Coordinates of C-alpha atoms and ligand atoms in Angstrom, one line a residue:
X88 CA -121.1 -40.7 -32.8
X89 CA -118.1 -39.1 -32.8
X90 CA -119.6 -36.3 -35.5
X91 CA -116.9 -34.0 -34.6
X92 CA -114.4 -36.3 -35.6
X93 CA -115.7 -37.0 -38.9
X94 CA -116.1 -33.5 -39.9
X95 CA -113.4 -31.2 -40.4
X96 CA -115.1 -29.1 -43.4
X97 CA -115.1 -25.5 -43.1
X98 CA -119.0 -24.6 -43.0
X99 CA -121.1 -23.0 -40.5
X100 CA -124.6 -23.9 -41.4
X101 CA -127.4 -22.2 -40.3
X102 CA -128.5 -22.5 -36.9
X103 CA -132.0 -22.2 -35.3
X104 CA -132.3 -19.6 -32.5
X105 CA -134.4 -20.3 -29.2
X106 CA -137.5 -19.4 -31.2
X107 CA -137.1 -21.9 -33.7
X108 CA -136.1 -18.8 -36.4
X109 CA -133.0 -20.1 -38.7
X110 CA -129.6 -18.2 -38.8
X111 CA -128.0 -17.0 -42.0
X112 CA -124.6 -18.5 -42.4
X113 CA -122.9 -15.0 -42.3
X114 CA -124.9 -13.9 -39.1
X115 CA -122.9 -13.7 -36.1
X116 CA -123.5 -16.8 -33.5
X117 CA -126.3 -16.7 -30.9
X118 CA -124.8 -15.1 -28.0
X119 CA -124.1 -17.5 -25.3
X120 CA -125.0 -15.7 -22.1
X121 CA -122.3 -15.2 -20.1
X122 CA -123.6 -14.5 -16.5
X123 CA -125.7 -16.6 -14.4
X124 CA -128.3 -17.8 -16.3
X125 CA -132.0 -17.6 -15.3
X126 CA -133.6 -21.0 -16.0
X127 CA -137.5 -21.0 -16.4
X128 CA -138.2 -24.2 -16.4
X129 CA -141.7 -26.0 -14.9
X130 CA -140.9 -27.8 -11.6
X131 CA -142.0 -31.0 -13.5
X132 CA -139.2 -30.7 -15.9
X133 CA -137.0 -29.7 -12.9
X134 CA -138.0 -32.9 -10.7
X135 CA -137.1 -34.9 -13.4
X136 CA -133.5 -34.0 -13.4
X137 CA -133.4 -35.3 -10.1
X138 CA -131.3 -38.3 -9.6
X139 CA -132.3 -41.5 -8.1
X140 CA -130.1 -44.5 -9.3
X141 CA -127.6 -45.7 -6.7
X142 CA -124.6 -45.1 -8.9
X143 CA -122.1 -42.5 -7.4
X144 CA -123.0 -39.7 -10.1
X145 CA -126.7 -40.5 -9.9
X146 CA -127.6 -41.2 -6.6
X147 CA -128.7 -38.7 -4.2
X148 CA -132.1 -36.4 -4.1
X149 CA -131.2 -33.3 -5.3
X150 CA -133.5 -30.2 -4.0
X151 CA -132.5 -27.0 -5.6
X152 CA -133.8 -23.7 -6.2
X153 CA -136.1 -24.2 -8.7
X154 CA -137.8 -27.3 -7.2
X155 CA -138.2 -24.7 -4.1
X156 CA -140.2 -22.5 -6.8
X157 CA -141.8 -25.3 -7.9
X158 CA -143.4 -26.1 -4.4
X159 CA -144.5 -22.6 -3.9
X160 CA -147.4 -23.0 -6.7
X161 CA -149.6 -24.7 -4.5
X162 CA -153.4 -23.1 -5.4
X163 CA -154.1 -25.2 -8.4
X164 CA -155.8 -28.6 -8.3
X165 CA -153.1 -31.6 -8.5
X166 CA -154.5 -33.1 -11.6
X167 CA -155.2 -29.6 -13.4
X168 CA -151.3 -28.7 -12.4
X169 CA -149.9 -31.8 -13.6
X170 CA -152.1 -31.6 -16.8
X171 CA -150.6 -27.9 -17.6
X172 CA -146.8 -28.7 -16.6
X173 CA -146.8 -31.4 -18.8
X174 CA -148.4 -29.9 -21.7
X175 CA -145.9 -26.8 -20.6
X176 CA -143.0 -29.5 -20.9
X177 CA -144.1 -30.7 -24.2
X178 CA -144.1 -27.2 -26.0
X179 CA -141.0 -26.7 -24.1
X180 CA -139.5 -29.8 -25.7
X181 CA -141.1 -29.0 -28.9
X182 CA -139.3 -25.5 -29.2
X183 CA -135.6 -26.7 -28.1
X184 CA -136.2 -29.5 -30.7
X185 CA -137.2 -26.9 -33.3
X186 CA -134.1 -25.0 -32.2
X187 CA -132.0 -28.1 -33.3
X188 CA -131.5 -30.2 -30.0
X189 CA -132.2 -33.8 -30.3
X190 CA -135.4 -35.0 -28.6
X191 CA -133.6 -37.6 -26.2
X192 CA -131.7 -34.8 -24.8
X193 CA -134.5 -32.2 -24.6
X194 CA -136.8 -34.8 -22.9
X195 CA -134.6 -35.2 -19.9
X196 CA -132.0 -32.1 -20.0
X197 CA -134.4 -29.5 -20.5
X198 CA -133.4 -27.2 -17.9
X199 CA -129.9 -27.5 -18.7
X200 CA -130.2 -26.8 -22.5
X201 CA -132.9 -23.7 -21.9
X202 CA -132.0 -20.7 -23.7
X203 CA -129.4 -21.9 -25.9
X204 CA -129.0 -23.0 -29.3
X205 CA -127.0 -26.0 -30.2
X206 CA -123.2 -25.3 -31.9
X207 CA -122.4 -27.0 -34.8
X208 CA -119.8 -30.1 -35.1
X209 CA -118.5 -28.7 -38.6
X210 CA -117.8 -25.7 -37.5
X211 CA -115.2 -26.8 -35.1
X212 CA -111.7 -28.5 -36.6
X213 CA -110.6 -31.4 -34.3
X214 CA -107.0 -31.7 -33.3
X215 CA -105.7 -34.0 -30.8
X216 CA -106.8 -35.7 -27.9
X217 CA -105.6 -34.1 -24.7
X218 CA -107.3 -35.6 -21.9
X219 CA -108.9 -39.0 -20.8
X220 CA -111.4 -39.0 -17.8
X221 CA -113.5 -42.3 -16.5
X222 CA -116.6 -40.5 -18.5
X223 CA -115.0 -38.4 -21.4
X224 CA -112.4 -37.8 -23.7
X225 CA -111.0 -34.5 -24.2
X226 CA -109.9 -32.9 -27.8
X227 CA -108.0 -29.9 -28.7
X228 CA -109.8 -28.4 -31.2
X229 CA -110.1 -25.1 -33.6
X230 CA -113.4 -22.9 -33.8
X231 CA -113.2 -22.6 -37.7
X232 CA -115.3 -19.2 -37.4
X233 CA -113.1 -17.1 -34.9
X234 CA -109.8 -19.4 -35.2
X235 CA -109.9 -19.7 -31.4
X236 CA -108.5 -23.0 -29.7
X237 CA -110.8 -24.8 -27.8
X238 CA -111.6 -27.7 -25.6
X239 CA -114.3 -30.1 -26.6
X240 CA -115.1 -32.9 -23.8
X241 CA -117.0 -35.3 -25.1
X242 CA -119.4 -37.0 -22.8
X243 CA -119.6 -40.6 -23.1
X244 CA -123.3 -42.0 -22.1
X245 CA -125.9 -44.0 -23.4
X246 CA -128.4 -41.8 -25.0
X247 CA -131.2 -44.2 -24.8
X248 CA -130.7 -44.3 -20.9
X249 CA -132.5 -41.3 -19.5
X250 CA -130.6 -41.9 -16.3
X251 CA -127.1 -41.4 -17.8
X252 CA -128.3 -38.5 -19.8
X253 CA -129.8 -36.9 -16.5
X254 CA -126.7 -37.2 -14.8
X255 CA -124.9 -35.3 -17.6
X256 CA -127.5 -32.7 -17.4
X257 CA -126.6 -31.9 -13.7
X258 CA -123.3 -30.8 -15.2
X259 CA -124.3 -28.7 -17.6
X260 CA -126.8 -27.0 -15.5
X261 CA -124.1 -26.4 -12.4
X262 CA -121.6 -24.8 -15.0
X263 CA -124.4 -22.6 -16.3
X264 CA -124.9 -21.4 -12.6
X265 CA -121.3 -20.6 -12.1
X266 CA -119.6 -17.7 -13.3
X267 CA -116.1 -16.8 -11.6
X268 CA -112.8 -16.2 -13.3
X269 CA -111.5 -19.5 -11.8
X270 CA -114.1 -21.4 -12.5
X271 CA -114.1 -23.1 -16.1
X272 CA -116.7 -21.9 -18.3
X273 CA -119.1 -23.8 -20.5
X274 CA -118.7 -21.8 -23.6
X275 CA -121.1 -24.0 -25.7
X276 CA -122.8 -27.5 -26.4
X277 CA -122.4 -29.2 -30.0
X278 CA -124.9 -31.5 -31.0
X279 CA -127.5 -31.5 -33.5
X280 CA -131.2 -33.1 -34.0
X281 CA -130.1 -36.2 -35.7
X282 CA -126.8 -36.7 -33.3
X283 CA -126.4 -39.2 -30.6
X284 CA -123.4 -37.4 -28.9
X285 CA -123.0 -34.4 -27.2
X286 CA -119.5 -31.9 -26.9
X287 CA -119.3 -29.4 -24.2
X288 CA -117.2 -26.4 -25.3
X289 CA -114.6 -25.1 -22.9
X290 CA -111.7 -22.6 -23.3
X291 CA -108.4 -24.2 -24.0
X292 CA -106.3 -24.8 -20.8
X293 CA -102.7 -25.9 -21.5
X294 CA -101.6 -27.3 -18.0
X295 CA -103.5 -29.4 -15.2
X296 CA -101.7 -28.9 -11.7
X297 CA -101.3 -33.0 -11.5
X298 CA -99.3 -32.7 -14.3
X299 CA -97.1 -29.3 -12.9
X300 CA -96.8 -30.9 -9.5
X301 CA -95.3 -34.1 -10.7
X302 CA -93.1 -32.5 -13.4
X303 CA -89.3 -33.5 -12.0
X304 CA -88.4 -30.0 -13.7
X305 CA -90.9 -27.9 -11.5
X306 CA -90.7 -26.9 -8.1
X307 CA -93.1 -24.0 -7.1
X308 CA -91.6 -21.1 -5.0
X309 CA -93.6 -19.9 -1.9
X310 CA -95.3 -17.1 -3.8
X311 CA -96.2 -19.2 -7.0
X312 CA -97.9 -21.6 -4.5
X313 CA -99.7 -18.8 -2.9
X314 CA -100.7 -17.8 -6.4
X315 CA -102.2 -21.2 -7.3
X316 CA -104.1 -21.4 -3.7
X317 CA -105.5 -18.2 -3.7
X318 CA -107.0 -18.8 -7.2
X319 CA -108.4 -22.1 -6.0
X320 CA -109.8 -21.2 -3.2
X321 CA -111.6 -18.2 -4.7
X322 CA -113.2 -20.1 -7.4
X323 CA -114.2 -22.7 -4.6
X324 CA -115.6 -19.8 -2.3
X325 CA -117.9 -18.9 -5.4
X326 CA -118.9 -22.6 -5.8
X327 CA -119.6 -22.6 -2.2
X328 CA -121.4 -19.4 -2.5
X329 CA -124.1 -21.0 -5.0
X330 CA -124.1 -24.1 -2.6
X331 CA -122.4 -26.4 -5.4
X332 CA -120.2 -28.8 -4.0
X333 CA -117.4 -30.1 -6.2
X334 CA -116.8 -33.2 -4.8
X335 CA -113.8 -34.3 -7.5
X336 CA -111.1 -31.6 -6.3
X337 CA -107.8 -33.0 -7.3
X338 CA -104.8 -32.0 -9.6
X339 CA -105.8 -33.3 -12.7
X340 CA -109.2 -31.2 -12.6
X341 CA -107.6 -28.1 -11.6
X342 CA -106.3 -26.4 -15.0
X343 CA -103.8 -23.8 -15.5
X344 CA -103.4 -21.9 -18.6
X345 CA -100.3 -20.0 -20.3
X346 CA -101.5 -16.5 -18.4
X347 CA -101.1 -18.6 -15.2
X348 CA -104.7 -18.3 -14.7
X349 CA -106.1 -21.7 -12.6
X350 CA -109.5 -22.7 -13.3
X351 CA -112.0 -25.3 -11.3
X352 CA -112.6 -28.0 -14.2
X353 CA -114.9 -31.1 -14.1
X354 CA -118.2 -30.7 -12.2
X355 CA -119.2 -34.5 -13.2
X356 CA -119.6 -35.1 -9.7
X357 CA -120.6 -31.8 -8.4
X358 CA -123.8 -31.2 -7.0
X359 CA -126.0 -28.8 -4.8
X360 CA -125.9 -29.0 -0.8
X361 CA -127.8 -27.9 1.9
X362 CA -126.2 -26.0 4.5
X363 CA -128.3 -27.7 7.2
X364 CA -127.4 -30.9 5.9
X365 CA -131.0 -32.3 5.9
X366 CA -130.5 -34.3 2.6
X367 CA -128.8 -37.1 2.1
X368 CA -125.8 -37.3 -0.3
X369 CA -123.9 -40.3 -1.7
X370 CA -120.7 -41.0 -0.1
X371 CA -119.2 -42.7 -2.8
X372 CA -117.5 -39.6 -4.6
X373 CA -114.4 -37.9 -4.4
X374 CA -111.3 -40.1 -5.7
X375 CA -109.6 -41.9 -3.4
X376 CA -106.8 -40.3 -2.3
X377 CA -108.4 -37.0 -2.1
X378 CA -111.7 -38.2 -0.2
X379 CA -112.2 -37.1 3.6
X380 CA -112.5 -39.3 6.1
X381 CA -116.1 -38.6 6.8
X382 CA -116.7 -40.2 3.3
X383 CA -114.6 -43.1 4.1
X384 CA -116.4 -43.5 7.3
X385 CA -119.9 -43.6 5.3
X386 CA -121.4 -40.1 5.9
X387 CA -124.2 -39.1 3.8
X388 CA -125.0 -35.8 5.7
X389 CA -121.7 -33.6 4.9
X390 CA -121.3 -30.3 2.9
X391 CA -118.8 -28.3 1.7
X392 CA -116.2 -29.2 3.9
X393 CA -115.4 -32.4 2.0
X394 CA -113.9 -30.0 -0.8
X395 CA -111.8 -28.1 2.0
X396 CA -110.1 -31.5 2.6
X397 CA -109.4 -32.2 -0.7
X398 CA -107.9 -28.8 -1.4
X399 CA -105.8 -29.8 2.1
X400 CA -104.5 -32.7 -0.1
X401 CA -103.6 -30.5 -3.2
X402 CA -101.9 -28.1 -1.0
X403 CA -99.6 -30.5 0.5
X404 CA -99.0 -32.3 -2.9
X405 CA -97.5 -28.8 -4.3
X406 CA -95.1 -28.8 -1.8
X407 CA -94.3 -32.5 -2.2
X408 CA -94.4 -33.0 -5.9
X409 CA -96.8 -36.0 -5.5
X410 CA -100.1 -37.3 -3.6
X411 CA -99.6 -37.2 0.0
X412 CA -102.2 -40.0 1.0
X413 CA -102.0 -43.0 -1.7
X414 CA -104.4 -45.7 -0.1
X415 CA -104.9 -48.4 -2.3
X416 CA -108.6 -49.3 -0.7
X417 CA -110.6 -47.4 1.4
X418 CA -109.6 -49.0 4.6
X419 CA -106.0 -48.2 4.1
X420 CA -106.9 -44.9 3.0
X421 CA -108.6 -44.2 6.4
X422 CA -105.6 -45.8 8.0
X423 CA -103.2 -43.5 6.0
X424 CA -104.9 -40.6 7.2
X425 CA -105.2 -41.5 11.0
X426 CA -101.2 -41.8 10.9
X427 CA -101.0 -38.8 9.2
X428 CA -103.5 -36.2 10.7
X429 CA -104.6 -38.3 13.9
X430 CA -107.9 -39.9 15.0
X431 CA -111.0 -37.9 15.8
X432 CA -111.6 -37.2 19.5
X433 CA -114.4 -39.7 21.5
X434 CA -116.5 -36.8 21.4
X435 CA -116.6 -36.8 17.5
X436 CA -117.4 -40.6 17.1
X437 CA -120.3 -40.4 19.5
X438 CA -122.0 -37.1 17.8
X439 CA -121.2 -38.0 14.3
X440 CA -123.1 -40.9 14.2
X441 CA -120.9 -42.1 11.4
X442 CA -122.1 -45.3 9.7
X443 CA -118.9 -47.4 9.7
X444 CA -117.7 -45.7 13.1
X445 CA -117.8 -48.8 15.1
X446 CA -115.8 -50.8 12.2
X447 CA -113.0 -48.3 12.1
X448 CA -112.6 -46.5 15.5
X449 CA -109.2 -47.2 17.0
X450 CA -109.0 -48.6 19.7
X451 CA -106.1 -45.9 21.0
X452 CA -106.4 -42.5 19.4
X453 CA -103.7 -41.8 16.9
X454 CA -101.5 -38.3 17.6
X455 CA -101.0 -36.0 14.7
X456 CA -97.6 -36.4 12.9
X457 CA -98.5 -33.6 10.3
X458 CA -95.9 -31.3 11.9
X459 CA -92.9 -33.7 11.8
X460 CA -93.9 -34.9 8.2
X461 CA -94.1 -31.2 6.8
X462 CA -91.2 -29.9 8.9
X463 CA -89.8 -28.2 5.9
X464 CA -93.2 -26.5 5.1
X465 CA -93.0 -22.4 6.7
X466 CA -95.4 -22.0 9.9
X467 CA -98.2 -20.1 8.4
X468 CA -98.4 -22.6 5.7
X469 CA -98.4 -25.6 7.7
X470 CA -101.2 -24.0 10.1
X471 CA -103.4 -23.3 6.9
X472 CA -102.5 -27.5 6.1
X473 CA -103.6 -28.5 9.6
X474 CA -106.8 -26.3 9.4
X475 CA -107.8 -27.8 6.0
X476 CA -107.0 -31.6 7.0
X477 CA -108.8 -31.8 10.2
X478 CA -110.1 -34.9 10.5
X479 CA -113.7 -33.2 12.0
X480 CA -114.8 -31.5 9.3
X481 CA -116.2 -28.3 10.9
X482 CA -112.7 -27.8 12.1
X483 CA -111.8 -27.0 8.5
X484 CA -113.3 -23.9 8.1
X485 CA -114.7 -22.8 4.9
X486 CA -112.9 -21.1 1.6
X487 CA -113.2 -17.5 2.7
X488 CA -111.9 -18.3 5.7
X489 CA -108.7 -19.8 4.4
X490 CA -108.4 -16.9 2.1
X491 CA -108.0 -14.5 4.8
X492 CA -105.4 -16.7 6.9
X493 CA -102.0 -15.5 7.6
X494 CA -100.3 -17.5 5.0
X495 CA -101.8 -15.0 2.5
X496 CA -101.0 -11.9 4.8
X497 CA -97.7 -12.8 5.4
X498 CA -94.3 -12.4 2.7
X499 CA -93.5 -13.5 0.1
X500 CA -97.1 -12.3 -1.1
X501 CA -98.8 -14.4 -3.9
X502 CA -97.2 -13.5 -7.2
X503 CA -99.2 -12.7 -10.4
X504 CA -100.4 -15.1 -12.3
X505 CA -99.1 -13.4 -15.5
X506 CA -95.7 -13.7 -13.7
X507 CA -95.8 -17.5 -13.6
X508 CA -93.3 -19.3 -15.5
X509 CA -94.5 -20.4 -19.2
X510 CA -94.4 -23.7 -18.8
X511 CA -94.3 -26.7 -21.5
X512 CA -97.3 -28.4 -21.9
X513 CA -97.7 -30.4 -19.0
X514 CA -100.9 -32.5 -18.2
X515 CA -101.7 -35.6 -16.2
X516 CA -101.7 -37.1 -19.7
X517 CA -98.3 -35.8 -20.4
X518 CA -97.2 -37.1 -17.1
X519 CA -98.5 -40.6 -18.1
X520 CA -96.3 -40.2 -21.7
X521 CA -93.3 -39.2 -19.8
X522 CA -93.3 -42.1 -17.5
X523 CA -94.2 -44.5 -20.1
X524 CA -91.1 -43.4 -22.0
X525 CA -88.9 -43.3 -18.7
X526 CA -90.0 -46.8 -18.3
X527 CA -89.2 -48.0 -21.3
X528 CA -85.7 -46.1 -21.2
X529 CA -84.8 -48.0 -17.6
X530 CA -85.9 -51.1 -19.1
X531 CA -83.2 -51.1 -21.7
X532 CA -80.9 -50.6 -18.5
X533 CA -80.7 -46.8 -18.8
X534 CA -82.5 -45.7 -15.4
X535 CA -81.3 -42.7 -13.8
X536 CA -82.0 -41.2 -10.5
X537 CA -84.3 -38.4 -12.7
X538 CA -85.9 -41.1 -14.5
X539 CA -86.6 -42.8 -10.8
X540 CA -87.7 -39.6 -9.4
X541 CA -90.1 -38.5 -12.0
X542 CA -91.6 -42.4 -12.1
X543 CA -92.3 -42.1 -8.5
X544 CA -93.8 -38.4 -9.1
X545 CA -95.8 -39.4 -11.8
X546 CA -97.7 -42.0 -10.1
X547 CA -99.5 -39.1 -9.4
X548 CA -101.2 -39.6 -12.6
X549 CA -102.4 -42.8 -12.2
X550 CA -104.6 -42.0 -8.8
X551 CA -107.9 -44.2 -8.7
X552 CA -110.8 -42.6 -10.3
X553 CA -113.4 -41.2 -8.0
X554 CA -116.0 -43.6 -9.4
X555 CA -115.1 -47.1 -9.3
X556 CA -114.9 -48.5 -12.7
X557 CA -116.9 -51.7 -13.7
X558 CA -114.3 -54.3 -12.9
X559 CA -114.8 -58.1 -13.3
X560 CA -115.2 -60.6 -10.3
X561 CA -111.8 -61.9 -9.8
X562 CA -110.6 -58.2 -9.3
X563 CA -113.7 -57.7 -6.7
X564 CA -113.0 -60.8 -4.7
X565 CA -109.3 -59.6 -4.8
X566 CA -110.0 -56.3 -3.5
X567 CA -112.5 -57.7 -0.9
X568 CA -109.9 -60.1 -0.1
X569 CA -107.3 -57.6 0.5
X570 CA -109.4 -55.4 2.5
X571 CA -110.8 -58.0 4.8
X572 CA -107.1 -58.7 5.6
X573 CA -105.8 -55.4 6.3
X574 CA -109.0 -54.8 8.0
X575 CA -108.1 -58.0 10.1
X576 CA -104.4 -56.5 10.7
X577 CA -106.0 -53.2 11.7
X578 CA -108.3 -54.8 14.2
X579 CA -105.7 -56.8 16.1
X580 CA -103.0 -54.0 16.0
X581 CA -105.2 -50.9 16.9
X582 CA -108.6 -50.9 15.8
X583 CA -111.7 -52.2 17.2
X584 CA -113.5 -55.6 16.2
X585 CA -116.2 -55.0 13.8
X586 CA -119.6 -55.5 15.3
Ligands
ADP700 P1 -113.6 -36.6 -16.6 O1 -114.8 -36.1 -15.8 O2 -113.8 -37.4 -17.7 O3 -112.4 -36.7 -15.6 P2 -112.7 -33.8 -17.4 O4 -113.3 -32.6 -17.7 O5 -111.8 -33.6 -15.8 O6 -113.5 -35.2 -17.1 O7 -111.3 -33.8 -18.5 C1 -110.4 -34.9 -18.1 C2 -108.9 -34.3 -18.8 O8 -109.0 -33.3 -19.9 C3 -108.3 -33.4 -17.8 O9 -107.8 -33.8 -16.5 C4 -107.6 -32.6 -18.4 O10 -106.3 -32.9 -18.5 C5 -108.4 -32.3 -20.0 N1 -108.8 -31.1 -19.9 C6 -110.5 -30.8 -19.6 N2 -110.9 -30.0 -19.7 C7 -109.9 -29.2 -20.5 C8 -109.6 -27.9 -21.1 N3 -110.8 -26.9 -20.8 N4 -108.6 -27.5 -21.7 C9 -107.8 -28.3 -21.8 N5 -107.4 -29.6 -21.3 C10 -108.9 -30.0 -20.7
MG701 MG1 -111.6 -35.3 -14.5

């Protein structure tokens, strides 16, 4: 693993194009398609990309366009069709391996890499590490051919386990289907026939919204806030129009460059959704503080509205400078939501048939306190916030609806991205480093109000991950015990007893 780290030499070795021909050293790099990429792959190859394990990133059955197309081919006897598809897939794999892809990747992620050639590790100089997620490490790097600074996302997976490669394949496949200025564009993939690692190449972005929001020196004006929200909603409108639900919207996944352009990144949990909600999806997605109530209540038939809830949380965080709903467990998260946004009407509990409704339905309805809590927020912003943070998903509207709301039609209008201030590098990771430095300083007896504020704010950077990491047994039993205790308290107080 780590081939980029180990090779810093300047050398653009010949690469094969998708037809298997070799590219000369001096020739330009094979173009990476810029628009939506047609993916001409047999249904068998596509169905092998479907996820099936019980973990969050792999668990639901995906029914996408390609699968639909596969179903349309019905006039051939089943045995001969499956034989033809097998041999088609074999020849496709052969072509991809000849193009320089490792066989293990081609075998399970054929559709995701179709039509591309791998970029070479030694044509990049790896600089410092700039981000660390649950499943990846991100590095700043220089493309030695063009001099361009890029971000390399090294995806952590066990390539001997096809399931983990399939779930990474979905991230690549989804990224290739999206094409919008406010959505991170996948520029290429680095690997080689003999390599066991994979790097995703992206444009380098200097900041993320979590870092900017939690910085003690940054207070957004209304025009700046509208500018970020406008870009965020435009990117999301595009994803939803392509039937992609992101499922991990939060500040750390919203990247901002020095030109003020915001891009939605990290499609590691994204999936296709079915607007008629007939196909079950896992409810174990979205980072806890940004997770909508229907997922906390166990819904498996949800749609794009889950992203709108998360956007509501980010929107409020931009006003407050810190995450607004910081629950430690799922039960506490739900309780915080009800206290802020009110509990749903009886009708909703009856109709929605949410799996955990009987356990968590309060005895008495909670009124919304949102307008009191956010008194300082201007009326049209508050009204949009109320819509996005509707406990009942269908009341959240759509990204397009939010874009045409009063908030964007009243003065001060959104500023131009290019007029946004040039911030010093500020990422979730920088916020963590800043907080560590302040904590060290405070422990030496030099704590100031500013340091306390920063320390409080940058807890934002420590939000729990969307997917539970592996934890040991002691932690598991403590977490269950804590949840149980809290649940007992809530049941005695206002919640119905469990049945
Ligand atoms: P994960 O799935 O592990 O969360 P992300 O794609 O969110 O991976 O990347 C982790 C972090 O790395 C981000 O929060 C961000 O700070 C940084 N990062 C990701 N992509 C880029 C990029 N294109 N440019 C600069 N930094 C990035
Ligand atoms: Mg992330």
